[in-house]
mmCIF file of C-alpha atoms in Angstrom:
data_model
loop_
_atom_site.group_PDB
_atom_site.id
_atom_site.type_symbol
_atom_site.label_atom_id
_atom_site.label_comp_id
_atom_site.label_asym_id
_atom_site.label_seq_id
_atom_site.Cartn_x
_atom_site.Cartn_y
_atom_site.Cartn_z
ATOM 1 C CA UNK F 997 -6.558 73.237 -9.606
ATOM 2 C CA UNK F 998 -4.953 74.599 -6.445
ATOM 3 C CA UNK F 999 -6.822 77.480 -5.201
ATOM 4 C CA UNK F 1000 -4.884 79.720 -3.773
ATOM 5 C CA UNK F 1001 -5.799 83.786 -2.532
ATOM 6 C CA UNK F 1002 -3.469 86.263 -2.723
ATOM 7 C CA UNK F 1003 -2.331 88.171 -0.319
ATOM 8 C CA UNK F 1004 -3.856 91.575 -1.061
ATOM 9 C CA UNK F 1005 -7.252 90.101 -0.682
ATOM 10 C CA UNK F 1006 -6.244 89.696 2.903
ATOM 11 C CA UNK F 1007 -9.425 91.121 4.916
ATOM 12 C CA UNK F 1008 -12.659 90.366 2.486
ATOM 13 C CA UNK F 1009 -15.298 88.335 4.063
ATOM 14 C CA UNK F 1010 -14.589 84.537 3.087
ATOM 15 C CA UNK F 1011 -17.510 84.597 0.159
ATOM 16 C CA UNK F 1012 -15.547 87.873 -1.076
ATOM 17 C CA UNK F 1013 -12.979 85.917 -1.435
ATOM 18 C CA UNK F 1014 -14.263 82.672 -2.924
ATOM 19 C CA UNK F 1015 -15.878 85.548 -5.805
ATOM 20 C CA UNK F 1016 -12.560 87.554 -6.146
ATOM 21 C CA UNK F 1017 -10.684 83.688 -6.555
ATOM 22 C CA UNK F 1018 -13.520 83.041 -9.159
ATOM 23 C CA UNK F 1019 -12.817 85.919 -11.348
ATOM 24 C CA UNK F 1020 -9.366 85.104 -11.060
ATOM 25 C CA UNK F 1021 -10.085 81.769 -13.273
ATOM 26 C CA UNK F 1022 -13.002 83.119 -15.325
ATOM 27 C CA UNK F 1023 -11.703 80.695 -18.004
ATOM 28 C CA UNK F 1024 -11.777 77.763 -16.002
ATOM 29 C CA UNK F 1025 -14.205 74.831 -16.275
ATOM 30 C CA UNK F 1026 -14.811 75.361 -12.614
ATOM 31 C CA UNK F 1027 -18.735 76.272 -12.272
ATOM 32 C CA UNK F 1028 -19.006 79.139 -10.160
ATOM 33 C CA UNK F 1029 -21.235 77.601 -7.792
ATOM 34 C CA UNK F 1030 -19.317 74.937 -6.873
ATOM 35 C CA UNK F 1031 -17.138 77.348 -4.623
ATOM 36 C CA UNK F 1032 -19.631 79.894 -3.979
ATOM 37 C CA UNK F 1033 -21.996 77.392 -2.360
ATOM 38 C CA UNK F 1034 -18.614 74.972 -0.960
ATOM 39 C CA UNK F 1035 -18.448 74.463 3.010
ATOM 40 C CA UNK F 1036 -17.065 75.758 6.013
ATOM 41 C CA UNK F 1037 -15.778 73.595 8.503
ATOM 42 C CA UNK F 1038 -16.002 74.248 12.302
ATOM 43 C CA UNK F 1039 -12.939 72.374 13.639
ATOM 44 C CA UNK F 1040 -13.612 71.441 17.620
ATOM 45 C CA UNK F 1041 -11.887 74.055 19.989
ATOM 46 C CA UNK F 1042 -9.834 71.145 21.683
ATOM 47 C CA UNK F 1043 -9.017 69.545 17.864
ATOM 48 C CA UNK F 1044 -5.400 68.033 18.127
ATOM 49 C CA UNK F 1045 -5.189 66.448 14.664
ATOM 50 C CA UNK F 1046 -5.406 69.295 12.416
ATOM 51 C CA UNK F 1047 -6.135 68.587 8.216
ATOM 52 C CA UNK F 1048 -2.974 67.610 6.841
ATOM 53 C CA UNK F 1049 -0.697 68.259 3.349
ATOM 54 C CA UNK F 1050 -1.818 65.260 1.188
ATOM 55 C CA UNK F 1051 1.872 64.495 0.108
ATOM 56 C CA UNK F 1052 2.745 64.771 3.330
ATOM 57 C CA UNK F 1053 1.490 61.346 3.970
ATOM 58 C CA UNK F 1054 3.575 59.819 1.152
ATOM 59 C CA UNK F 1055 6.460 61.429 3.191
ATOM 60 C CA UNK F 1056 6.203 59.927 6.569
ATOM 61 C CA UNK F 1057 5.016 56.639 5.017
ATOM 62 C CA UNK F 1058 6.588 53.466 3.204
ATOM 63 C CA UNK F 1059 4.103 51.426 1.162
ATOM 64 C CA UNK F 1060 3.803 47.546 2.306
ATOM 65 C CA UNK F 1061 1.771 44.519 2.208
ATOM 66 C CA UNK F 1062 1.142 42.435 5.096
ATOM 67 C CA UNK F 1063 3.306 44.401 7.229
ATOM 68 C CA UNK F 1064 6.581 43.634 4.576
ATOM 69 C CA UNK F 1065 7.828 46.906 2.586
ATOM 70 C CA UNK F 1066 7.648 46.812 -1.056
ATOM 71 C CA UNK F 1067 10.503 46.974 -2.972
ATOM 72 C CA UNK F 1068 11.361 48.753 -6.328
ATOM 73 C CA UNK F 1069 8.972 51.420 -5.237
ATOM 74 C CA UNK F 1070 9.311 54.676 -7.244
ATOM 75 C CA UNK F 1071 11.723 57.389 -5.753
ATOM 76 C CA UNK F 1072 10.167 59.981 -4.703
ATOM 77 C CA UNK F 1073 6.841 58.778 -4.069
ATOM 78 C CA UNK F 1074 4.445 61.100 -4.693
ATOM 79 C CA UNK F 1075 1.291 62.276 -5.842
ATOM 80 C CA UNK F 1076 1.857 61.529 -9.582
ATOM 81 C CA UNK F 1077 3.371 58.328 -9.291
ATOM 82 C CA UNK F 1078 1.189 56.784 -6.228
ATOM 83 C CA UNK F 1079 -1.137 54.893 -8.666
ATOM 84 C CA UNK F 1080 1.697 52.886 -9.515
ATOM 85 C CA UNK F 1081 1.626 50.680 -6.595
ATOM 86 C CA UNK F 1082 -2.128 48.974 -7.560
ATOM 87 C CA UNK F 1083 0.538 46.777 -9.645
ATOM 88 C CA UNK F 1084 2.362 46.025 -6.726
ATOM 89 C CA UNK F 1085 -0.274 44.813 -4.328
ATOM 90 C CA UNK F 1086 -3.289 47.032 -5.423
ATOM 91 C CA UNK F 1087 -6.019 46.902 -2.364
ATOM 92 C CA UNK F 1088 -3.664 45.604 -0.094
ATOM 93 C CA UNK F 1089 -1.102 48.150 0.395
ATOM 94 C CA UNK F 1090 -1.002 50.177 2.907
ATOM 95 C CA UNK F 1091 1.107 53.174 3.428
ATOM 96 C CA UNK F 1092 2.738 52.672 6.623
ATOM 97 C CA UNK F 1093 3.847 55.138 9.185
ATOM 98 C CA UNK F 1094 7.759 54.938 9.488
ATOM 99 C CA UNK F 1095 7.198 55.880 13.361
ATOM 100 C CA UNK F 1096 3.894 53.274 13.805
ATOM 101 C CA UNK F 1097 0.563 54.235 15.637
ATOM 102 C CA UNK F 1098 1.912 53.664 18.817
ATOM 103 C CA UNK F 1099 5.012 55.889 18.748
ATOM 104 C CA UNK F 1100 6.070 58.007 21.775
ATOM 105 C CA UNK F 1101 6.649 60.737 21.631
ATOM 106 C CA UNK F 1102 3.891 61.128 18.844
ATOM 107 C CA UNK F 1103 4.886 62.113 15.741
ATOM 108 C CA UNK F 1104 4.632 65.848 14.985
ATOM 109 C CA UNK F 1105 3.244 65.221 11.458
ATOM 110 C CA UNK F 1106 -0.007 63.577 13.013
ATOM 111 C CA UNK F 1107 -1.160 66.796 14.237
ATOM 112 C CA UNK F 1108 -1.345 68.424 10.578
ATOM 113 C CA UNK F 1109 -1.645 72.286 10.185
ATOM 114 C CA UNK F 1110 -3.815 74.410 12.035
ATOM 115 C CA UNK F 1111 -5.796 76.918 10.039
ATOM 116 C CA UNK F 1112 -4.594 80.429 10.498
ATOM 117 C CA UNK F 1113 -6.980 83.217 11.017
ATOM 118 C CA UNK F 1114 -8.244 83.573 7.461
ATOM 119 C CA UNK F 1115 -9.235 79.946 7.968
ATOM 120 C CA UNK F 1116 -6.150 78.725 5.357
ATOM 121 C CA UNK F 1117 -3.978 75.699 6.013
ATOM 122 C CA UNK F 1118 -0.903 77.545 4.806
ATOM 123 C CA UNK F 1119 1.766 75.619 2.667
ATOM 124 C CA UNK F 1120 -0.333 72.536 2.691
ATOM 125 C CA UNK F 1121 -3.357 71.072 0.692
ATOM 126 C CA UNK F 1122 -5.197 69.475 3.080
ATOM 127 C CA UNK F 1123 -8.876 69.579 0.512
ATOM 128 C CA UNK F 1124 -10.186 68.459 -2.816
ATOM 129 C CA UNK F 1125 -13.438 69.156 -5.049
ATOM 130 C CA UNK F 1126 -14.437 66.400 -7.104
ATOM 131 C CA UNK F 1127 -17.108 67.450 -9.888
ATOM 132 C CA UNK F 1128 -19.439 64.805 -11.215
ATOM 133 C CA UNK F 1129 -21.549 66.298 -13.941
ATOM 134 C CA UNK F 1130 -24.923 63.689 -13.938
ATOM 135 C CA UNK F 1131 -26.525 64.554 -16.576
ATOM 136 C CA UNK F 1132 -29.712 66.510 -17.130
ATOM 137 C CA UNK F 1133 -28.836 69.858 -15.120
ATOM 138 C CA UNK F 1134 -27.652 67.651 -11.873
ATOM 139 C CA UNK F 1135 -24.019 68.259 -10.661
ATOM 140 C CA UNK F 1136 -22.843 66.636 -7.321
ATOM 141 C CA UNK F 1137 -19.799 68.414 -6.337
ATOM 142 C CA UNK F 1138 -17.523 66.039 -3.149
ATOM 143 C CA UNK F 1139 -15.591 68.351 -0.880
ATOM 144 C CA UNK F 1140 -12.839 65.894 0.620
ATOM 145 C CA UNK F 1141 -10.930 66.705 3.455
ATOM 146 C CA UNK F 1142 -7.973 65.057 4.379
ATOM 147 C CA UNK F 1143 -5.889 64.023 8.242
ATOM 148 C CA UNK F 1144 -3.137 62.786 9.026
ATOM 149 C CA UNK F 1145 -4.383 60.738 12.046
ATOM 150 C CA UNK F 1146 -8.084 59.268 13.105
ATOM 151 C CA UNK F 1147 -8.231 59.546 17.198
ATOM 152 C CA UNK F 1148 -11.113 56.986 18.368
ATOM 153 C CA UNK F 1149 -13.923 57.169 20.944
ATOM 154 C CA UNK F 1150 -14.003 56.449 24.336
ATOM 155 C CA UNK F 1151 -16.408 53.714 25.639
ATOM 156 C CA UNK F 1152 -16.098 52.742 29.316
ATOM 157 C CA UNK F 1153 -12.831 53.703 29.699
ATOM 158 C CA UNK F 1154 -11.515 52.150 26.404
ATOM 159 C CA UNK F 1155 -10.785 53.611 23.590
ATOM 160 C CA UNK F 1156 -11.337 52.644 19.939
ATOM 161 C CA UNK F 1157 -10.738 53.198 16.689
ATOM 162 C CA UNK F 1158 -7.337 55.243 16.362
ATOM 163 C CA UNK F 1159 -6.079 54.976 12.737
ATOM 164 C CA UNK F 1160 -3.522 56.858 10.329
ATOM 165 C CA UNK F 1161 -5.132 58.558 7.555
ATOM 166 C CA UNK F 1162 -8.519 59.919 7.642
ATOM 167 C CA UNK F 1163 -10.597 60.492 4.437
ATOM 168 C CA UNK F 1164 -14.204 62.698 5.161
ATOM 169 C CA UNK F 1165 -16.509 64.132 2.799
ATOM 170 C CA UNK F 1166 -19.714 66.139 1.871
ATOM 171 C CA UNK F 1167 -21.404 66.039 -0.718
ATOM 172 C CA UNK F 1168 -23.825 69.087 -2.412
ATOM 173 C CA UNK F 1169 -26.353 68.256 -5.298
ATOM 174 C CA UNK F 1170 -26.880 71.053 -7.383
ATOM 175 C CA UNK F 1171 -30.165 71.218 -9.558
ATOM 176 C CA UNK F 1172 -29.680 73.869 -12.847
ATOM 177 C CA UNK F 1173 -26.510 75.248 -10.628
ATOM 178 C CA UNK F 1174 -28.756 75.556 -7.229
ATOM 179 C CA UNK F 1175 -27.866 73.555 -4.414
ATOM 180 C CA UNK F 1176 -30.335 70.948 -3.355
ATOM 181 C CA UNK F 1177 -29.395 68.643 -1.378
ATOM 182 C CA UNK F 1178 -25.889 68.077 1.129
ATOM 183 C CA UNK F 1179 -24.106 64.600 2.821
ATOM 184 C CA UNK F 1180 -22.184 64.974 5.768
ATOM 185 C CA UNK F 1181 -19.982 61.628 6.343
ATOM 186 C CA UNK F 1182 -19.646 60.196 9.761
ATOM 187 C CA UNK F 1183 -17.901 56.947 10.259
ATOM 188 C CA UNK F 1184 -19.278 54.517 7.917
ATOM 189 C CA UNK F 1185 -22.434 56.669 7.197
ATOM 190 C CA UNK F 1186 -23.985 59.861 7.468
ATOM 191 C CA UNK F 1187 -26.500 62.013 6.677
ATOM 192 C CA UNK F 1188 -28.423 63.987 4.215
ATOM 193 C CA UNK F 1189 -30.231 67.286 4.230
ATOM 194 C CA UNK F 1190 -31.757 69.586 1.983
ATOM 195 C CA UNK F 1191 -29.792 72.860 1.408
ATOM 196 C CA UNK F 1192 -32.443 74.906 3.095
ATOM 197 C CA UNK F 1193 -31.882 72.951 6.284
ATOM 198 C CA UNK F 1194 -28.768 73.580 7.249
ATOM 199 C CA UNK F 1195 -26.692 76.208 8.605
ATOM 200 C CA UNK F 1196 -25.099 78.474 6.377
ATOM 201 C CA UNK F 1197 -22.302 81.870 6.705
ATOM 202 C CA UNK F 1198 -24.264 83.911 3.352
ATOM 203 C CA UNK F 1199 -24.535 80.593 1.135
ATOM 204 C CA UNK F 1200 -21.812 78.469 2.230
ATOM 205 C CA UNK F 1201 -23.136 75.593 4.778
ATOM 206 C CA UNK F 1202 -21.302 74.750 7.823
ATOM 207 C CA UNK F 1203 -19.925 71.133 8.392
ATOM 208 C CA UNK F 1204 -19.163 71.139 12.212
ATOM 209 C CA UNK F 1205 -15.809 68.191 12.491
ATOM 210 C CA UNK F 1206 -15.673 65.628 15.697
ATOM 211 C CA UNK F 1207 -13.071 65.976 18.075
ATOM 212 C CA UNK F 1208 -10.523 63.554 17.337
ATOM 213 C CA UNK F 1209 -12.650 61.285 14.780
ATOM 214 C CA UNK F 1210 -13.390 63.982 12.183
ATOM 215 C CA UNK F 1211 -17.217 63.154 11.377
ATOM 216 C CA UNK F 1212 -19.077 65.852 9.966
ATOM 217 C CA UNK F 1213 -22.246 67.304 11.209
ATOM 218 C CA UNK F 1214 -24.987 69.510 10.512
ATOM 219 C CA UNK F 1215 -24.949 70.713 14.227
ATOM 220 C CA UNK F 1216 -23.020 71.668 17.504
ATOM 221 C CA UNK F 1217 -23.022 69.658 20.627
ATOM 222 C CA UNK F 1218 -22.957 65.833 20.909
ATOM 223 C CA UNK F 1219 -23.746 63.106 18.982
ATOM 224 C CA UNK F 1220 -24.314 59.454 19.302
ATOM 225 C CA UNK F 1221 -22.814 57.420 16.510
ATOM 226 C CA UNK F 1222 -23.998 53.747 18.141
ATOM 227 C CA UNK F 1223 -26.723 53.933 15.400
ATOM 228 C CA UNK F 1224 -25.285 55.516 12.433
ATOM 229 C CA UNK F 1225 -27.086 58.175 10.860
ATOM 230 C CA UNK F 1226 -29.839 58.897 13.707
ATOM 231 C CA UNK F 1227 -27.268 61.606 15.743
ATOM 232 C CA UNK F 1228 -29.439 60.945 18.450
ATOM 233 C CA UNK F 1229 -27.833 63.475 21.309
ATOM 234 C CA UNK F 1230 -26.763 61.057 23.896
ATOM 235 C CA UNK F 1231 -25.311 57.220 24.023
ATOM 236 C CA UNK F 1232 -22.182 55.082 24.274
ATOM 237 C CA UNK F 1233 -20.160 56.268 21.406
ATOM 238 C CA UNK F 1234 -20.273 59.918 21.534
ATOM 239 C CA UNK F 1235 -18.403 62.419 18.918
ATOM 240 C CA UNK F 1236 -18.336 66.086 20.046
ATOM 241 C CA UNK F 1237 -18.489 69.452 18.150
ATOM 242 C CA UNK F 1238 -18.351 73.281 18.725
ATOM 243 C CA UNK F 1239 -17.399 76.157 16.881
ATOM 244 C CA UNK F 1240 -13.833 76.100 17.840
ATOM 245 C CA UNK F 1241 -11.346 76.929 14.839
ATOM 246 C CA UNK F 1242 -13.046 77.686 11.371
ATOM 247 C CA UNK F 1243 -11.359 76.234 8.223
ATOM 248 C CA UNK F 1244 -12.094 77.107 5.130
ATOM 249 C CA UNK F 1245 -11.043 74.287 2.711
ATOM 250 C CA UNK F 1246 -11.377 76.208 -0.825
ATOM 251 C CA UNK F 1247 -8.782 78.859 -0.263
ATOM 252 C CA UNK F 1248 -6.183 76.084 -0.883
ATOM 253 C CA UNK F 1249 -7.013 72.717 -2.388
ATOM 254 C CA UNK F 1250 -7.107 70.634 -5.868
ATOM 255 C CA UNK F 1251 -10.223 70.290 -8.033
ATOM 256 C CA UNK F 1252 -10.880 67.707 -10.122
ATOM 257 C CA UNK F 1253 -13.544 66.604 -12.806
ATOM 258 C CA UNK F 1254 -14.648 62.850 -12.320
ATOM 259 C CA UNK F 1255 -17.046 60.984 -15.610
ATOM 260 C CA UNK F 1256 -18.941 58.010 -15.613
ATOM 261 C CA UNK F 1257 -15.942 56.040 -16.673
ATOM 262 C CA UNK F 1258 -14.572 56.553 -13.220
ATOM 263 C CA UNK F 1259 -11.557 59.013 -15.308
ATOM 264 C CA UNK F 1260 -10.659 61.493 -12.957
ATOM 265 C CA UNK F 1261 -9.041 64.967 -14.557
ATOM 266 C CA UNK F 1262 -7.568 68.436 -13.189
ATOM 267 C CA UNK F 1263 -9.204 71.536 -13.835
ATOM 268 C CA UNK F 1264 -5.621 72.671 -13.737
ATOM 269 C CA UNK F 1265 -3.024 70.634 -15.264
ATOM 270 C CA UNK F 1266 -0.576 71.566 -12.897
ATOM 271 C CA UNK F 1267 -2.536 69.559 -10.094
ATOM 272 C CA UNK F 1268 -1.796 65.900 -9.691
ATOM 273 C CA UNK F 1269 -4.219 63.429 -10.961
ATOM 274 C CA UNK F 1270 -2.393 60.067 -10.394
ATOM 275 C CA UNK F 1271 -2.711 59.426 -6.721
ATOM 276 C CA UNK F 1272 -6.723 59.348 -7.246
ATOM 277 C CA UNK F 1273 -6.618 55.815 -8.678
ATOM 278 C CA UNK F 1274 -4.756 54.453 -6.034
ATOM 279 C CA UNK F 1275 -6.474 51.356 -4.468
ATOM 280 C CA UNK F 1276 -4.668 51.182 -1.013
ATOM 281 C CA UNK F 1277 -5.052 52.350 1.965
ATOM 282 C CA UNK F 1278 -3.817 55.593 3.316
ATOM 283 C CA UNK F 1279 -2.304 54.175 6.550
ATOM 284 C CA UNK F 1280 -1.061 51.296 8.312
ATOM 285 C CA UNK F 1281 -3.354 47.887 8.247
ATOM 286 C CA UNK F 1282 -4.616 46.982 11.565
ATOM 287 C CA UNK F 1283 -1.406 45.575 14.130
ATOM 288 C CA UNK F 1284 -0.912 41.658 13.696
ATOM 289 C CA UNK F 1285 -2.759 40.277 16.770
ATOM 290 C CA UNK F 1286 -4.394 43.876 18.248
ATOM 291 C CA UNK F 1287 -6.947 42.884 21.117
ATOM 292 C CA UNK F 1288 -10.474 43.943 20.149
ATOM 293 C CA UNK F 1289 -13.575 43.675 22.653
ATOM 294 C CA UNK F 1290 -17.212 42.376 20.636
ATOM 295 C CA UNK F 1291 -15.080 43.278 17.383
ATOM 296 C CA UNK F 1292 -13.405 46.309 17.946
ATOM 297 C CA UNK F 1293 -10.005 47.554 17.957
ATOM 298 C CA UNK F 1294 -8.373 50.081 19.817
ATOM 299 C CA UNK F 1295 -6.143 50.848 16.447
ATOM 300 C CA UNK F 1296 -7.462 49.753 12.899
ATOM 301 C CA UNK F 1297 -6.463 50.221 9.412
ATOM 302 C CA UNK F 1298 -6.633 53.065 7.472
ATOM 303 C CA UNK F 1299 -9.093 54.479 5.104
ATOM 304 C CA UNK F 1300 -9.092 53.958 1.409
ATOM 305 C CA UNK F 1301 -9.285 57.043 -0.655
ATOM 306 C CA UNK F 1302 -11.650 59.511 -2.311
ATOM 307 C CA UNK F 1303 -12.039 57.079 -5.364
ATOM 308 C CA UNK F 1304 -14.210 54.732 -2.791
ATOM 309 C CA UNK F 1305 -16.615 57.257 -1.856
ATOM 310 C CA UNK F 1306 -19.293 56.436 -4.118
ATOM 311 C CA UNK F 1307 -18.805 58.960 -6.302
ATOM 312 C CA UNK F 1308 -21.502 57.124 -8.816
ATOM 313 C CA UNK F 1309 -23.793 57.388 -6.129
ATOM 314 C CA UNK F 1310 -27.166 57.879 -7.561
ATOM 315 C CA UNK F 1311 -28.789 59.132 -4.512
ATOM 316 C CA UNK F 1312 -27.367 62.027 -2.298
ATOM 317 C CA UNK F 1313 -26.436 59.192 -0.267
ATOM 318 C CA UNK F 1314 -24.056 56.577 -1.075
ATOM 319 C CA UNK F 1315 -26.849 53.931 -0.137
ATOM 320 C CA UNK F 1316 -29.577 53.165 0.592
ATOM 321 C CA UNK F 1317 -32.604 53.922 2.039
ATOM 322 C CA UNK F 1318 -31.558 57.530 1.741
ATOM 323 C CA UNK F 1319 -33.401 60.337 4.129
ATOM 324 C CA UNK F 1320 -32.693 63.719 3.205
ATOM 325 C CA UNK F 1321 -34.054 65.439 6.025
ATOM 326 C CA UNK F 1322 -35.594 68.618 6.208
ATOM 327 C CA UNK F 1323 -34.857 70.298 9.245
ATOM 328 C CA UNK F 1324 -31.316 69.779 11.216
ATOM 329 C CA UNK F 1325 -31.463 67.224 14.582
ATOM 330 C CA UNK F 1326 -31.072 67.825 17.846
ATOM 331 C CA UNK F 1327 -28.304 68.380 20.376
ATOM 332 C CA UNK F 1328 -27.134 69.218 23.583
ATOM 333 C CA UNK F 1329 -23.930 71.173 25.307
ATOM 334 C CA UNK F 1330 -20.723 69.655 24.269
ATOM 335 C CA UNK F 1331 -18.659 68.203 26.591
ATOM 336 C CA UNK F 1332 -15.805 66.022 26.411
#
C-alpha cells in the first residue's frame, strides 16, 4: 500500500497524521500499530544523498553481468517486471549506473529527494513496511529505507566504501500489538534495544541516519563502526549523526505482508510486489581491478535487497549472539 496524506491534513502533529491515515484504511489488513509505533528518521544536517524513488533506480540503471548488459531485458523495466531477471543471471546481476560511480559531474539522481517540511519525500517512494506475522501474538514489522548512492568513510585520508544503492532497515517486535524490542542496521550489523530504551517523538522511536553511509542509530554524535555493533564513541571508522532534516518514511511508502514461505504480498494491490524477489544487486558490482588497502575498496558493489535481510530472523537480530540492550550508548559532539 502507498501511504499517502492528503493535503488538508497539512499541519497535525506527525502521530495525528499516521491516526487520521489509519482511519483512512480502517479496512485494511494493516495493524494499527505498525504505523503508530513506525520510526522517524533524523537525516544528518550536512546529508547529500537524500532517500530516493525506488523505480527511480531501474531508470538510471541497465541490468548486467560481469560488467556485459543483458539483452532481451523487458521494456520498461520496472517494479513489476524486475523479478524477471533471476532467469537471466539471478545473484549476479547488477543494475548498473548508465553514468558509473565515478562520473563527473555527479549524477543528479544520486542525491535523491530531500524531505520537505512535513518530513515527506514528495513524488517519490523512497520506504517500505514488511509485516511478518510469527506466530503466537509476535509480529516483527521491517521499515526499509531506500538511497540512491552509499558515500564511504574516511580513514587516513582515504576513503572507502562508496557504492550505488543503499538498502537500511529497522526492525520493531511487537508482543500482543506492543512494541518490544527495535534493530537499527549499520553496515553489516547493528544493534538491538528494547522499546523502552530508545528515543521516541509520543511513540514513534527515532533512527538517527550517518552522514553519507546511512547507518542507523539509536543516538546523536559519533560512532565507531571498526567493531560492529559496540558504537563505541571514538575510532578509525567513524559515522556521524545529528538532528539535521527529519523524515518521516510512512507518509509515503509500500507495505507489504511477508509468510514463512518467503511469499511476499501488498496490502494494496495497486503496489508492486514483483521487484521483492529479485536476487541482484541494486547497483554496479565492484570496478574490474579497483585498488583496495588490507581488503578494502574505495568503491564496492551494491547491496542486495530487502528479501536478504533476514526477514526469518528468529531473534530481533538477524544473528547471533543477539544483545538487546537496555539503555541507549554513549556519544560525543558530532563533527565531521
Amino acid at each position: 500500500m502507498r501511504l499517502s496524506i492528503p493535503l488538508a491534513l497539512v499541519g497535525l502533529s506527525t502521530t495525528q497524521l499516521v491516526c487520521a491515515s489509519l482511519t483512512d484504511r480502517a479496512a485494511s489488513d494493516l495493524p494499527p500499530y505498525v504505523l503508530e509505533y513506525a520510526p522517524l528518521v533524523w537525516l544528518h544536517s550536512q546529508e547529500t544523498y537524500m532517500p530516493s524513488d525506488i523505480q527511480q533506480q531501474l531508470d538510471h540503471t541497465r541490468p548486467n553481468v560481469n560488467w556485459t548488459a543483458l539483452e532481451g531485458v523487458e521494456s520498461p523495466l520496472a517494479l513489476n517486471n524486475l523479478d524477471t531477471l533471476n532467469s537471466m543471471g539471478n545473484t549476479s546481476v547488477y543494475l548498473t549506473s548508465l553514468e558509473g560511480i565515478e562520473a563527473d559531474p555527479e549524477p543528479a539522481w544520486f542525491q535523491g529527494i530531500r524531505p520537505d517540511s512535513q518530513g515527506r519525500t514528495e513524488n517519490g517512494t523512497a520506504s517500505i513496511i514488511v509485516i511478518a506475522d510469527r506466530g503466537n501474538g509476535t509480529v516483527d514489522a521491517f521499515y526499509f529505507y531506500f538511497y540512491a548512492f552509499n558515500k564511504g568513510g574516511t580513514v587516513l585520508g582515504l576513503e572507502f566504501g562508496d557504492h550505488i544503492g543503499d538498502w537500511e532497515h529497522n526492525m520493531i517486535r511487537f508482543v500482543n500489538g506492543s512494541p518490544d524490542a527495535i534493530w537499527y542496521s549499520q553496515h553489516a550489523s547493528g544493534q538491538a534495544f528494547t522499546y523502552a530504551a530508545v528515543e521516541k517523538k509520543d511513540k514513534r522511536p527515532y533512527a538517527y541516519s550517518a552522514k553519507g553511509t546511512h547507518a542507523n542509530y539509536a543516538i546523536e554524535g559519533q560512532h565507531d563502526h571498526t567493531i560492529p555493533g559496540f558504537n563505541l564513541p571514538t575510532g578509525f571508522l567513524l559515522d556521524y549523526t545529528d538532528r539535521g532534516i527529519l523524515w518521516d518514511p510512512v507518509l509515503n511508502g509500500y507495505t507489504y505482508t511477508y509468510d514463512e514461505t518467503a511469499a511476499f504480498q501488498a496490502v494494496n494491490s495497486e503496489d508492486p510486489v514483483a521487484w521483492l524477489d529479485f536476487n541482484g544487486r541494486w547497483g554496479d558490482d565492484q570496478p574490474p581491478n579497483e585498488p583496495s588497502v588490507f581488503g578494502e575498496a574505495k568503491n564496492v558493489a551494491g547491496p542486495n535487497g530487502p528479501k536478504f535481510k533476514g526477514l526469518d530472523r528468529e531473534l530481533v537480530c538477524p544473528s547471533k549472539p543477539c544483545f538487546v540492550l537496555p539503555f541507549r550508548t554513549f556519544s560525543v559532539d558530532a563533527t565531521s
